[in-house]
mmCIF file of C-alpha atoms and ligand atoms in Angstrom:
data_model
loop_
_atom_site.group_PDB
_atom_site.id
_atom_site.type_symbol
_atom_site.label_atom_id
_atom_site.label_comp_id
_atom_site.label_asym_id
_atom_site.label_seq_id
_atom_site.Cartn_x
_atom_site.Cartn_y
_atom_site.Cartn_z
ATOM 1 C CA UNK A 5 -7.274 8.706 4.357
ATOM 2 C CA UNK A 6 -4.270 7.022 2.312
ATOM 3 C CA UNK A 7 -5.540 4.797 -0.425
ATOM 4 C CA UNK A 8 -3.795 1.736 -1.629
ATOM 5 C CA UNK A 9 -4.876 -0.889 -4.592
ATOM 6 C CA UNK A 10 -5.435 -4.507 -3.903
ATOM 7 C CA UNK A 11 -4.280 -5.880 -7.695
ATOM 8 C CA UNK A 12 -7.039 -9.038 -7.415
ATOM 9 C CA UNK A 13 -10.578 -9.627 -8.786
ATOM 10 C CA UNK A 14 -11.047 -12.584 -6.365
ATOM 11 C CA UNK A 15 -14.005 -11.888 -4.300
ATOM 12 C CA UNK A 16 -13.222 -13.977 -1.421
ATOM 13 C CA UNK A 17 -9.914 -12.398 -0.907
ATOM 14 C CA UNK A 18 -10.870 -9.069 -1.151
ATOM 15 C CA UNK A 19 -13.854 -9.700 1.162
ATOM 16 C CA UNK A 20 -10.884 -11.218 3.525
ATOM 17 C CA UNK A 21 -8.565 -8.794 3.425
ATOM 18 C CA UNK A 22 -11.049 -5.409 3.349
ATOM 19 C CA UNK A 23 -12.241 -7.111 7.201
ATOM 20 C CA UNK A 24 -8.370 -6.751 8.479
ATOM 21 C CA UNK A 25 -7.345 -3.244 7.219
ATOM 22 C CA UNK A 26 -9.429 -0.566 8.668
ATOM 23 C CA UNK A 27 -6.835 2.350 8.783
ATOM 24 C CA UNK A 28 -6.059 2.741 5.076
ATOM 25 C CA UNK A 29 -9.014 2.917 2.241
ATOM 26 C CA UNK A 30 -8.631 -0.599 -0.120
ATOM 27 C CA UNK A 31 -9.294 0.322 -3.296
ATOM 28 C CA UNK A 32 -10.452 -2.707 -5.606
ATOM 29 C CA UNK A 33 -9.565 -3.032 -9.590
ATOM 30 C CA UNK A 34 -13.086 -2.672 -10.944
ATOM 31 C CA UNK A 35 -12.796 1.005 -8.349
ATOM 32 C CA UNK A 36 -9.321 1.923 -10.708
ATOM 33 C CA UNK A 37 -11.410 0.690 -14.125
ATOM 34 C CA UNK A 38 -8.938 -2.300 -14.522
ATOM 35 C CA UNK A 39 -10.301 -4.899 -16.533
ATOM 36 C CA UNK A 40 -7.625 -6.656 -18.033
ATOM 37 C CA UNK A 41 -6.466 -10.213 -16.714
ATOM 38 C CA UNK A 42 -2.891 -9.702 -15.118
ATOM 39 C CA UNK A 43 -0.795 -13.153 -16.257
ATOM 40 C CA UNK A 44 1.106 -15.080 -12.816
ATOM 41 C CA UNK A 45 3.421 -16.923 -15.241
ATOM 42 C CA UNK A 46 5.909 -17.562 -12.691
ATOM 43 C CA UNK A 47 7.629 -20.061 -10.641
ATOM 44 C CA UNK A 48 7.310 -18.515 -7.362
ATOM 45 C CA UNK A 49 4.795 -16.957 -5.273
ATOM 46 C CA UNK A 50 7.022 -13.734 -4.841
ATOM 47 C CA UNK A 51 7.729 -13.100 -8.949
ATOM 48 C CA UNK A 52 3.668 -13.562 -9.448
ATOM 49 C CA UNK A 53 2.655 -11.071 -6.614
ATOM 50 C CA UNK A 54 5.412 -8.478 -7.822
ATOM 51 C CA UNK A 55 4.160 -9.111 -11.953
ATOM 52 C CA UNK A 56 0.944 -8.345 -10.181
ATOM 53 C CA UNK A 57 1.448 -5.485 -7.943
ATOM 54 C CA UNK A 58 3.755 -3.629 -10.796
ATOM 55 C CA UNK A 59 1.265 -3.811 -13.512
ATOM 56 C CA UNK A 60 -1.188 -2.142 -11.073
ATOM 57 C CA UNK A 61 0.779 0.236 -10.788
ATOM 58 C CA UNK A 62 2.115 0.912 -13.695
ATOM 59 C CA UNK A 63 -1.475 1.430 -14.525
ATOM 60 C CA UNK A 64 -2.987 3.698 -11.840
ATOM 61 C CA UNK A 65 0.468 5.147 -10.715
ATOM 62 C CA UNK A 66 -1.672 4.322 -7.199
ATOM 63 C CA UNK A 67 0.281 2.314 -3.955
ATOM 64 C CA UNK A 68 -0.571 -1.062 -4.463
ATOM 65 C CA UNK A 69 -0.307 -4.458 -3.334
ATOM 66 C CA UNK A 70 -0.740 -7.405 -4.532
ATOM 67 C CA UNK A 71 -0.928 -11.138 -2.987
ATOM 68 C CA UNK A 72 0.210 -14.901 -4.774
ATOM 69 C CA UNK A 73 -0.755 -17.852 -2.551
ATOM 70 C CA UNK A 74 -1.462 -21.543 -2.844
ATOM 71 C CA UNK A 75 -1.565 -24.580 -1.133
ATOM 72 C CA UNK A 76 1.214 -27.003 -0.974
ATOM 73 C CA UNK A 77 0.871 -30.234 -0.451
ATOM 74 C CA UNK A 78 4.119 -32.386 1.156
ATOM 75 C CA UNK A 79 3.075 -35.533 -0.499
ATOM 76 C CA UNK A 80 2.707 -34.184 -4.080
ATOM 77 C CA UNK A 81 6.384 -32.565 -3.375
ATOM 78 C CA UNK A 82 4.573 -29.181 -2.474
ATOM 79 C CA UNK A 83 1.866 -28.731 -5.766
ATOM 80 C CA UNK A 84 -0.386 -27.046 -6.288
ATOM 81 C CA UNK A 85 1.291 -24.554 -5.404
ATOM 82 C CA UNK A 86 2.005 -21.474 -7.184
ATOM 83 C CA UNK A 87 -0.745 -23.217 -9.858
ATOM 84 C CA UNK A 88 -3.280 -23.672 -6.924
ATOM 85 C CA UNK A 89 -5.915 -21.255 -8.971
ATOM 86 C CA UNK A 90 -5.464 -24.068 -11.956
ATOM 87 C CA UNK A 91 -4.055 -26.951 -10.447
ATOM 88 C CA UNK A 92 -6.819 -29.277 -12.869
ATOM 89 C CA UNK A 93 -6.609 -27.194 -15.994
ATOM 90 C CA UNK A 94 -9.490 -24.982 -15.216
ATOM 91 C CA UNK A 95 -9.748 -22.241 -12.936
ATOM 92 C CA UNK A 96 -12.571 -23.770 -10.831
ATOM 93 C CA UNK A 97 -12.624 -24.457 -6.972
ATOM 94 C CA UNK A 98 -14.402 -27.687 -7.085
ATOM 95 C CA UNK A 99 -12.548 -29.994 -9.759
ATOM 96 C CA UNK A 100 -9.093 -28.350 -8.490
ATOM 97 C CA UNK A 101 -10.259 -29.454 -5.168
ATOM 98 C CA UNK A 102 -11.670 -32.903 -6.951
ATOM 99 C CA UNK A 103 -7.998 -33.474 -8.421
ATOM 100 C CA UNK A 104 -6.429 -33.009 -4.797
ATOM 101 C CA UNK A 105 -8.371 -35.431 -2.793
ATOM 102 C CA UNK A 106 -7.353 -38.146 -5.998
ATOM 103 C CA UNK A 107 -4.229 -37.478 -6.001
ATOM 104 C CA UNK A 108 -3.907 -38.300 -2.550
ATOM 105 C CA UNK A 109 -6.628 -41.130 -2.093
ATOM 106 C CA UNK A 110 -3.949 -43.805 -0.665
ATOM 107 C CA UNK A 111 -1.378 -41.169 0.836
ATOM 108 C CA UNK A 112 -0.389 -41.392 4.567
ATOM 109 C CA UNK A 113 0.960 -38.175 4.719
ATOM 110 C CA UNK A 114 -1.536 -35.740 4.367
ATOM 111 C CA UNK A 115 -0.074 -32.880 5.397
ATOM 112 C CA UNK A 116 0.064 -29.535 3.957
ATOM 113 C CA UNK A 117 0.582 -25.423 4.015
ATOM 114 C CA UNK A 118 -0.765 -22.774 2.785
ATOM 115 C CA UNK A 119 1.264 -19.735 1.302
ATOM 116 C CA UNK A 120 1.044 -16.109 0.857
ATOM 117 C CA UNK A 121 3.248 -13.812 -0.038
ATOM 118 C CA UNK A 122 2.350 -9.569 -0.646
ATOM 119 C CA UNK A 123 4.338 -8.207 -2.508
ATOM 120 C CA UNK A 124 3.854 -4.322 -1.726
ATOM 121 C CA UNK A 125 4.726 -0.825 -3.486
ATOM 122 C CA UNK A 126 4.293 1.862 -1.683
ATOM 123 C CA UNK A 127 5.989 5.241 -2.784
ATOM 124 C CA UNK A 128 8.173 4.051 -4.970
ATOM 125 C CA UNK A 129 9.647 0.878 -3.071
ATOM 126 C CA UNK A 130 8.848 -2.842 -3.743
ATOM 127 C CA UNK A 131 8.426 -4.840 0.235
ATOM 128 C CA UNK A 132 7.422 -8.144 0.208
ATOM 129 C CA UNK A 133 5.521 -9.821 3.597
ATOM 130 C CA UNK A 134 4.718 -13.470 3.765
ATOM 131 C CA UNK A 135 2.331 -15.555 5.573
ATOM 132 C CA UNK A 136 2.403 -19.572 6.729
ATOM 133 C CA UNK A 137 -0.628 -21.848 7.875
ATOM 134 C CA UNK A 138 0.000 -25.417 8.314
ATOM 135 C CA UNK A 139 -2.612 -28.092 8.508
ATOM 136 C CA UNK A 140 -3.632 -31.457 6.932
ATOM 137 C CA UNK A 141 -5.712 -32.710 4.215
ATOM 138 C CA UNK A 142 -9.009 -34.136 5.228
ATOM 139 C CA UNK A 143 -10.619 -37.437 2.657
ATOM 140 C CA UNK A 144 -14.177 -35.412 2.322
ATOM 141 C CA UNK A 145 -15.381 -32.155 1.751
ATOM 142 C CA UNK A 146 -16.484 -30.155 4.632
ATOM 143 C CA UNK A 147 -18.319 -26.527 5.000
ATOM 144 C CA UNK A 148 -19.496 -24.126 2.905
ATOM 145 C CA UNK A 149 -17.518 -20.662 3.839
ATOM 146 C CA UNK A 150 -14.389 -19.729 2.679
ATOM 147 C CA UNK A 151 -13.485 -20.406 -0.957
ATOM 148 C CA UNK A 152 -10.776 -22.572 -2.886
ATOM 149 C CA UNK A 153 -9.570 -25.860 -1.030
ATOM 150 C CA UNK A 154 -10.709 -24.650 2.496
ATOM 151 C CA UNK A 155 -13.657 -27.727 2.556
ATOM 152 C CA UNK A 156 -10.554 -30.286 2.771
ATOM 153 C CA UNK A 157 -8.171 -28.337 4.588
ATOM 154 C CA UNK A 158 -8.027 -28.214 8.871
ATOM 155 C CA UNK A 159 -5.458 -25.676 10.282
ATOM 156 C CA UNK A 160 -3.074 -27.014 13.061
ATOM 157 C CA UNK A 161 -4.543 -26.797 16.275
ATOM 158 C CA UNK A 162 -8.269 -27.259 15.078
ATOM 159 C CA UNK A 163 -10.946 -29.983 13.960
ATOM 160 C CA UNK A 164 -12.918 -28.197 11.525
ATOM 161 C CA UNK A 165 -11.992 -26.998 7.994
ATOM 162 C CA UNK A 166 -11.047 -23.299 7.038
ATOM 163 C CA UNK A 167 -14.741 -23.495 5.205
ATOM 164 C CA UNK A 168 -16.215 -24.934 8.599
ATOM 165 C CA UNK A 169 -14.495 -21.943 10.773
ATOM 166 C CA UNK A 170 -16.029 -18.711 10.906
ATOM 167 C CA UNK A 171 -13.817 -15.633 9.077
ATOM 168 C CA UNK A 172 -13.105 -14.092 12.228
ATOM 169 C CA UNK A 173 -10.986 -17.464 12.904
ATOM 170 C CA UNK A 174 -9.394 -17.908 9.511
ATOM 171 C CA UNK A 175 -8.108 -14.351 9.117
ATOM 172 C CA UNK A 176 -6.827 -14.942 12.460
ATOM 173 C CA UNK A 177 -4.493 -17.905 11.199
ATOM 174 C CA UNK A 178 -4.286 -17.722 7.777
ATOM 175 C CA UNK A 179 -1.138 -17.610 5.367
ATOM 176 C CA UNK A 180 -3.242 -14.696 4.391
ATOM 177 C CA UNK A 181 -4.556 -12.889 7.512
ATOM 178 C CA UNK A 182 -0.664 -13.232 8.385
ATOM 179 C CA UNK A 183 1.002 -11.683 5.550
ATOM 180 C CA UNK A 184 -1.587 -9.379 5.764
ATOM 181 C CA UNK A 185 -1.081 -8.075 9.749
ATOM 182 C CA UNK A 186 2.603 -8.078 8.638
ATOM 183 C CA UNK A 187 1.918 -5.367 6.244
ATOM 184 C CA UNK A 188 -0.553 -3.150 8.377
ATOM 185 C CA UNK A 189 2.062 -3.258 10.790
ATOM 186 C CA UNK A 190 4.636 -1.708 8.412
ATOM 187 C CA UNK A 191 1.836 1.120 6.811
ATOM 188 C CA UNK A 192 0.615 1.937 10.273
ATOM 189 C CA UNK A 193 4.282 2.656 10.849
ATOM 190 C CA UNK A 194 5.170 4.113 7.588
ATOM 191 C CA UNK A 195 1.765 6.598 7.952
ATOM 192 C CA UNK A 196 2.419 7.614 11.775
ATOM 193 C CA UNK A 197 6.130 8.289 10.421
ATOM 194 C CA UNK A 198 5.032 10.364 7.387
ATOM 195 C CA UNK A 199 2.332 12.096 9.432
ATOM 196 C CA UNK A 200 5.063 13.315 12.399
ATOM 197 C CA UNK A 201 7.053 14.795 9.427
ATOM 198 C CA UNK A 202 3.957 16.998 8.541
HETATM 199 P P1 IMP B 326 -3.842 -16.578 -6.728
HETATM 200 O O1 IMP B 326 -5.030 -15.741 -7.006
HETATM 201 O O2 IMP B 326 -2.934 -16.839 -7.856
HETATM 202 O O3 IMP B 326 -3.131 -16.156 -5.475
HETATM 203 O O4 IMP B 326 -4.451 -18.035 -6.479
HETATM 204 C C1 IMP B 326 -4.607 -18.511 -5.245
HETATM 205 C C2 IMP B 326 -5.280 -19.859 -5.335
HETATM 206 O O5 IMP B 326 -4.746 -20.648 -4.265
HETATM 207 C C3 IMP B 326 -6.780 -19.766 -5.116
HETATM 208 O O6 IMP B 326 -7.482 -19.689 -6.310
HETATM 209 C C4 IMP B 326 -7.055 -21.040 -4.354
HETATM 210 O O7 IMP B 326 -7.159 -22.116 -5.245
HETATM 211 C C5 IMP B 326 -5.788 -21.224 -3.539
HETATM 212 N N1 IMP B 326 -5.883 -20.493 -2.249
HETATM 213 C C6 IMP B 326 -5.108 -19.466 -1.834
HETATM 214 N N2 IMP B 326 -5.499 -19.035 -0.620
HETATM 215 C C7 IMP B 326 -6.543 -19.799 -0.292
HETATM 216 C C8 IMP B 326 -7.394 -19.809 0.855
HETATM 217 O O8 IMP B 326 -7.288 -19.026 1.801
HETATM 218 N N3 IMP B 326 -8.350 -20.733 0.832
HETATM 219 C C9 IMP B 326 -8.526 -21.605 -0.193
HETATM 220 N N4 IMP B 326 -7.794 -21.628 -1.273
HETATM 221 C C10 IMP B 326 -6.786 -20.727 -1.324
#
């Protein structure tokens, strides 16, 4: 089975992503011995995932991929954004979260998207695959799955948060779960290719 390298230590996106690829073996960084923190200095999603995905591997000389995302947030002229992990100083779910529902205590416009973009390199070549999920901005906290700011955030089309909705429906929607089918479309592809040359 081919192997590839997802460059990310974050459990709940590993957990998310291992659930939608089934064909190709998803290697983690603690399975390639990488311990160092990979810096995402950058000003859009793309140039973080590609720092990412090129330090991995640069390191394991392995395929790789690796994914930037955030939410955005129309009111606050799209922030967090590509600081989402940060977005209160600290890299911690819960006051990021906190800072979020201040900021937008007396906005109107709650409105909102989350983003993901893969940046992918697979023999050699650098592909990049990006995902969209609209929704709004709920006032309280709600649920107790997912991770990050899915208690306040409710997808178009639905009434409960991305932490209220089981995985099953959030990889099915997500910024994620897209950018993610996008790219197991293209290595399904790429392996059937490679495997008719054989
Ligand atoms: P990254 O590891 O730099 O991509 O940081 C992504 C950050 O954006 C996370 O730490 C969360 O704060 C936020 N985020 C991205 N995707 C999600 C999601 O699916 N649910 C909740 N928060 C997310």
């Amino acid at each position: 089975m081919q192997q590839v390298v997802i460059a990310s230590n974050n459990k709940g996106k590993i957990r998310e992503i291992r659930t939608m690829i089934e064909e190709i073996e998803l290697l983690s960084l603690a399975d390639i011995d990488f311990t160092d923190d990979i810096p995402e200095p950058y000003d859009t999603f793309e140039e973080n995932a590609l720092a990412k995905a090129s330090a991995i591997h640069v390191f394991s000389g392995k395929n790789v991929f690796a994914d930037d995302s955030g939410i955005c947030i129309n009111a606050l002229n799209g922030a967090p954004g590509v600081i989402s992990a940060h977005y209160s100083g600290v890299r911690d779910d819960e006051h990021n979260l906190q800072k979020v529902l201040s900021e937008l205590k007396d906005a109107t416009d709650r409105t909102a998207f989350y983003k993901a973009v893969i940046c992918l390199v697979w023999d050699g070549e650098v592909y990049y695959f990006e995902g969209i999920c609209g929704g709004r901005i709920i006032k309280e906290k709600r649920g107790e799955g997912g991770f990050g700011y899915d208690p306040i955030f409710v997808p178009d089309g639905y009434m409960q948060t991305f932490a209220e909705l089981p995985l099953s429906v959030k990889n099915e929607i997500s910024h994620r779960g897209k950018a993610v089918k996008k790219m197991v479309a293209f290595l399904k592809e790429r392996i059937r290719e490679d495997s008719s040359f054989i």
